[in-house]
mmCIF file of C-alpha atoms in Angstrom:
data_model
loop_
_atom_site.group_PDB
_atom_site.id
_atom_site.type_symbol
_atom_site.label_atom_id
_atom_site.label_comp_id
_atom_site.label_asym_id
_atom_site.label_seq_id
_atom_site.Cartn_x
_atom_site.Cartn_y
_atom_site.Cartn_z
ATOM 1 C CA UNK A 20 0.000 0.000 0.000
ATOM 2 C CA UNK A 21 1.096 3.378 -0.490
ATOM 3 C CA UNK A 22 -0.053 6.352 1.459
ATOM 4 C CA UNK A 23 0.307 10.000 0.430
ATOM 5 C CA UNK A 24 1.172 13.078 2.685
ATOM 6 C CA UNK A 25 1.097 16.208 2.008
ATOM 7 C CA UNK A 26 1.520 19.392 4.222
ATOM 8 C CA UNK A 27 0.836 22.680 3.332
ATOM 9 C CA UNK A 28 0.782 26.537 4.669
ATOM 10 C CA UNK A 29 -1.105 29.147 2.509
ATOM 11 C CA UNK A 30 -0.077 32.430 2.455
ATOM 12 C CA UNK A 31 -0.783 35.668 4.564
ATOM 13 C CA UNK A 32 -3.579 36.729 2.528
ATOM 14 C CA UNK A 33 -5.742 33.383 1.748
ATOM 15 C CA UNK A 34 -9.021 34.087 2.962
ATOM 16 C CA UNK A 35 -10.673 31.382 5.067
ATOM 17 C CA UNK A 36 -13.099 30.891 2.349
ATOM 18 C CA UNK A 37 -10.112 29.918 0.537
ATOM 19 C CA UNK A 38 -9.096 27.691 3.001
ATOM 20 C CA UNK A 39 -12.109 26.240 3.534
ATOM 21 C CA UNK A 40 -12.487 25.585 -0.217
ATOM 22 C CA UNK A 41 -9.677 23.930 -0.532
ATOM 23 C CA UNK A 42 -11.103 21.106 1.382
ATOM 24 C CA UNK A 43 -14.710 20.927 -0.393
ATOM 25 C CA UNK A 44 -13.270 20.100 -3.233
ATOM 26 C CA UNK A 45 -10.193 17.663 -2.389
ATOM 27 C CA UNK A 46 -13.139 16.081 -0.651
ATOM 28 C CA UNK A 47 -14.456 15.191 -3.239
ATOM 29 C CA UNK A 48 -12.159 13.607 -5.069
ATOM 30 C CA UNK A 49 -12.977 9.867 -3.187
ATOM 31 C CA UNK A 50 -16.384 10.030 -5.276
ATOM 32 C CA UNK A 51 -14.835 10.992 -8.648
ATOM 33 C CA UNK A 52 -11.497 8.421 -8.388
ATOM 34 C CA UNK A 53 -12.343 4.683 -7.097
ATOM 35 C CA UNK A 54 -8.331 4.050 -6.866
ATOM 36 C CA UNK A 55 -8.618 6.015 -3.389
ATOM 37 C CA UNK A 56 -8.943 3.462 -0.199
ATOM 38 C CA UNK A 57 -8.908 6.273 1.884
ATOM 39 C CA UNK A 58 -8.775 9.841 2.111
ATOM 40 C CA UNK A 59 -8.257 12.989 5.073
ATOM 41 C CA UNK A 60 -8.072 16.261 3.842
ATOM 42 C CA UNK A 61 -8.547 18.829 6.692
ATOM 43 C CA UNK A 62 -6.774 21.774 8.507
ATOM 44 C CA UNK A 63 -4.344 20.940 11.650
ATOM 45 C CA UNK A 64 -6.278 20.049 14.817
ATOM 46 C CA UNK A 65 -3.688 22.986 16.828
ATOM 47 C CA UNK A 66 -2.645 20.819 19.469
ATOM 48 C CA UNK A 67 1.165 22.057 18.497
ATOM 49 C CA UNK A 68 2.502 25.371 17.491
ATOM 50 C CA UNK A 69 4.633 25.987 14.340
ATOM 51 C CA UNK A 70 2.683 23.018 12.527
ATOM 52 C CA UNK A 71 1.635 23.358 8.810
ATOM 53 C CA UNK A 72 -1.717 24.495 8.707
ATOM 54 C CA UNK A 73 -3.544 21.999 5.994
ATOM 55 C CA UNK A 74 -2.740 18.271 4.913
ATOM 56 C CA UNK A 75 -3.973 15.533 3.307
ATOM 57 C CA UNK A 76 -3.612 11.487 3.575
ATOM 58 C CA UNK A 77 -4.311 9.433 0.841
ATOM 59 C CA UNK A 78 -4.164 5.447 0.946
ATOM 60 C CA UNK A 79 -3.980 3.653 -2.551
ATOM 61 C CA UNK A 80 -3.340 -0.126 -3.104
ATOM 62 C CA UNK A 81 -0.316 0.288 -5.034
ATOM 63 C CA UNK A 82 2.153 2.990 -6.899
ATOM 64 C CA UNK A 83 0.047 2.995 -10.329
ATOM 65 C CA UNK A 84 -3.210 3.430 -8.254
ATOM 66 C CA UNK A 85 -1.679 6.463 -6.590
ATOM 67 C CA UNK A 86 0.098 7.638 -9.926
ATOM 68 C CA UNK A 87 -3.623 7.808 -11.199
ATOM 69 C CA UNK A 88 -4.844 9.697 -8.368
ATOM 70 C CA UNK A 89 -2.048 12.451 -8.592
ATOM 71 C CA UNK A 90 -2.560 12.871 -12.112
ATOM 72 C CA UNK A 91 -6.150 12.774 -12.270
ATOM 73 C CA UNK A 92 -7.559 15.809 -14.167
ATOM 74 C CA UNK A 93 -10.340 16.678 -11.250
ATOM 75 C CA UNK A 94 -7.600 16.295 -8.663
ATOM 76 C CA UNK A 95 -4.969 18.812 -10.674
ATOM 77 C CA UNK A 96 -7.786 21.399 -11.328
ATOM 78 C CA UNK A 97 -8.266 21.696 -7.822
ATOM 79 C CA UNK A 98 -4.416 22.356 -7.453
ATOM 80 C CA UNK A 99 -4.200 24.893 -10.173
ATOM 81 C CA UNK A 100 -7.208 26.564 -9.226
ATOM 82 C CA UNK A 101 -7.794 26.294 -5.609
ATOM 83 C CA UNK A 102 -4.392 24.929 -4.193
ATOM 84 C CA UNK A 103 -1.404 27.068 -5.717
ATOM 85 C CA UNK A 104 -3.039 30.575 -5.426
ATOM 86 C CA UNK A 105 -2.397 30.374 -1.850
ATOM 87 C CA UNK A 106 0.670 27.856 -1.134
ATOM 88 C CA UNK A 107 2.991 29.646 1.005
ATOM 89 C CA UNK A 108 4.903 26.426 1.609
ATOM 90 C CA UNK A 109 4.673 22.249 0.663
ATOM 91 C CA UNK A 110 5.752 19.310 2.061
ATOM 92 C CA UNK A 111 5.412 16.027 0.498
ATOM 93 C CA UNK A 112 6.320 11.944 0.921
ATOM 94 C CA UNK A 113 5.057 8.666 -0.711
ATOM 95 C CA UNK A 114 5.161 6.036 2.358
ATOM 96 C CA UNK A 115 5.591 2.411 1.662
ATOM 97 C CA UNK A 116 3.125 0.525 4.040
ATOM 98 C CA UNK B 4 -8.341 9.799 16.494
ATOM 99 C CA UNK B 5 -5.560 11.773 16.035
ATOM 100 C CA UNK B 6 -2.185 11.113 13.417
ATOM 101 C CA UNK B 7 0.349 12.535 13.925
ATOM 102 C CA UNK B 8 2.675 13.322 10.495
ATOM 103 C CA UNK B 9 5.846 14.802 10.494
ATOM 104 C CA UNK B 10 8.246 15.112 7.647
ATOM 105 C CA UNK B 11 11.946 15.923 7.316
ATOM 106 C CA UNK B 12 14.475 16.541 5.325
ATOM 107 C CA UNK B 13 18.474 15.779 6.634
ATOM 108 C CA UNK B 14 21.038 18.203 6.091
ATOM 109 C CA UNK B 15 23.608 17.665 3.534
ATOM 110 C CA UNK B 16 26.272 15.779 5.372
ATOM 111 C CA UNK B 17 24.008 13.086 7.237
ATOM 112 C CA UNK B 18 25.511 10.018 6.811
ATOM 113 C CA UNK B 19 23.596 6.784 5.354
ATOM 114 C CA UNK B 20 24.234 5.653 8.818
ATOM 115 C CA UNK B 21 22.582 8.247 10.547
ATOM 116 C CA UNK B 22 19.438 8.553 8.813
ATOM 117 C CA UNK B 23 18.969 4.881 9.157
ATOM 118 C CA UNK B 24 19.599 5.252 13.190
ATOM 119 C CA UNK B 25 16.602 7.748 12.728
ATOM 120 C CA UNK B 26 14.267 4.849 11.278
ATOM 121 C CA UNK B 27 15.839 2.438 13.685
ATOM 122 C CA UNK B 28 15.150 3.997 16.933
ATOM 123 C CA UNK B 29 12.131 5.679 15.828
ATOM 124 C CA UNK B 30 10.790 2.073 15.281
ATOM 125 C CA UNK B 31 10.919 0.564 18.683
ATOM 126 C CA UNK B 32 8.683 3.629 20.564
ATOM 127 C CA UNK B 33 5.694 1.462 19.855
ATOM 128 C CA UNK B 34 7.271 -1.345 22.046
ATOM 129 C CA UNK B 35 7.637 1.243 24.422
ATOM 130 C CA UNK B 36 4.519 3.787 24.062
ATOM 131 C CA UNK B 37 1.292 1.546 24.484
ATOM 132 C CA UNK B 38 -0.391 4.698 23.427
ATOM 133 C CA UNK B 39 0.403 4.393 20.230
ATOM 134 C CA UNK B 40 -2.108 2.423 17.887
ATOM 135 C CA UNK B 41 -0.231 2.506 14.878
ATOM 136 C CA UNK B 42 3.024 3.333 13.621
ATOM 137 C CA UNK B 43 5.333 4.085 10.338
ATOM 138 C CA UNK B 44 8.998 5.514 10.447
ATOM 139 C CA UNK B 45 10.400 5.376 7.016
ATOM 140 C CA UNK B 46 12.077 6.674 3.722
ATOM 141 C CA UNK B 47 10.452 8.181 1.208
ATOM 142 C CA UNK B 48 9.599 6.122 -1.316
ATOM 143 C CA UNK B 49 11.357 7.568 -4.282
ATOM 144 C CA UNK B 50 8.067 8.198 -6.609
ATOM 145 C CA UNK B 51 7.873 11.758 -6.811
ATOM 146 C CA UNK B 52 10.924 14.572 -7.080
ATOM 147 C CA UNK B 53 10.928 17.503 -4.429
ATOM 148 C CA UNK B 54 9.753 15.438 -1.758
ATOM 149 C CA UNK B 55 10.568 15.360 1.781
ATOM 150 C CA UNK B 56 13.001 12.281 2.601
ATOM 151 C CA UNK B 57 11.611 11.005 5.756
ATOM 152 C CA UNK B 58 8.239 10.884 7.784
ATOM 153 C CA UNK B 59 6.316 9.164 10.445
ATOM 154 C CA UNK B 60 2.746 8.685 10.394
ATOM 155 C CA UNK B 61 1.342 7.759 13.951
ATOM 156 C CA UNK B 62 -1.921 6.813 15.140
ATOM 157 C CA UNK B 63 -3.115 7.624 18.717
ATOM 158 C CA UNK B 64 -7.003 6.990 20.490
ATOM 159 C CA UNK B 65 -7.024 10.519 21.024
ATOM 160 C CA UNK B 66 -5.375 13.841 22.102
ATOM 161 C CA UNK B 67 -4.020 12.538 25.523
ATOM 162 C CA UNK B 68 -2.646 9.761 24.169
ATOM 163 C CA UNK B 69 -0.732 11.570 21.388
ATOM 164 C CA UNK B 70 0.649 14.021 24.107
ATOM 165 C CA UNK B 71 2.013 11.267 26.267
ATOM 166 C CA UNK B 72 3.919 10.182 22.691
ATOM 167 C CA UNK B 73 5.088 13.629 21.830
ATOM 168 C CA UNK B 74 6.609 13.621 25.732
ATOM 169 C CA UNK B 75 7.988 10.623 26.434
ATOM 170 C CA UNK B 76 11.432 10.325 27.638
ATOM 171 C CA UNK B 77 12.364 7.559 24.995
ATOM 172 C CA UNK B 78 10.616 9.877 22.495
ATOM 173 C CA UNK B 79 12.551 13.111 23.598
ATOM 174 C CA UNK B 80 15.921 10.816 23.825
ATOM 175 C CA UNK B 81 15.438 9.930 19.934
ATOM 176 C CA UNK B 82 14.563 13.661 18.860
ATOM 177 C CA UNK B 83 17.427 15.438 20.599
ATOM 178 C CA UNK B 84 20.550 12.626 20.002
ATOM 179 C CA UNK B 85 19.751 10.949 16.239
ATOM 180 C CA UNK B 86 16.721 13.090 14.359
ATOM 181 C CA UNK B 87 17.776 17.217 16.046
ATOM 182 C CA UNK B 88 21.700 16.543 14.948
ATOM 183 C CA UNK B 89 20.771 16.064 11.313
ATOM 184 C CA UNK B 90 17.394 17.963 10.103
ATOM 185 C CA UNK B 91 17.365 20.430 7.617
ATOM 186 C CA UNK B 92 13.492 21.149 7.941
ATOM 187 C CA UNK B 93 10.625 19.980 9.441
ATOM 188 C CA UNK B 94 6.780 19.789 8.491
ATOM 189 C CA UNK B 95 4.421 18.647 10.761
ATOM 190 C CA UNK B 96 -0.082 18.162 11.165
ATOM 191 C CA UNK B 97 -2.377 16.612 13.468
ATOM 192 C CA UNK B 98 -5.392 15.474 11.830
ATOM 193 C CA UNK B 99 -8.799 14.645 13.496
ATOM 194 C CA UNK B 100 -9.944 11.547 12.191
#
């Protein structure tokens, strides 16, 4: 299994509608790509300061499975359009399970 | 739930050794931490460029539980004399699941 992380911070001005956005749609990317066993997108819980302030985990069953999930058109419209107007910062790792 | 996820990069001059101490220790907190419900210390797994080069994803019943991970001794004793000596930057999220 592989399992997807990404972190992110959004800049200064993102607007929490932006935020908030962000998740709506990543959310629903489960219903639009049945490779997905399992999916979190959601803002930090602030137990900790200096975390990132967004990620998402995403479980496939193998590399191709994932590979179809990060190039998915639905899934990189949501980057272009929602996503990289208000990365400040990104942190990313494939995990072998 | 919470997960914990925490990514890294090393600095330039961490040695093969030391980055596989990191992995090493990291792995025997949940022998150590009953807290913790599940647990993965390890490499990237080479798909994607620009990633991060090592994370842990952890697993806890809730908040509590995660804190008395984050504190522990053994924990602490990992951070400050294999992962502190060698990071080059740090991302980190708690997600609510």
């Amino acid at each position: 299994m592989i399992r997807h992380v990404v972190l992110f911070t959004w800049t200064e001005d993102a607007t929490e509608e932006q935020k908030a956005t962000v998740a709506t749609e990543l959310r629903k990317l489960p219903g639009i790509i049945p490779e997905i066993r399992s999916y979190t997108a959601d803002a930090d819980a602030g137990i900790n300061q200096g975390n990132h302030e967004f990620g998402v985990v995403a479980d496939f069953d193998n590399v191709d499975d994932y590979l179809v999930y990060r190039d998915h058109p639905q899934h990189q419209k949501v980057i272009a359009e929602h996503i990289r107007p208000i990365i400040a910062s990104r942190a990313a790792l494939q995990l072998t399970l």
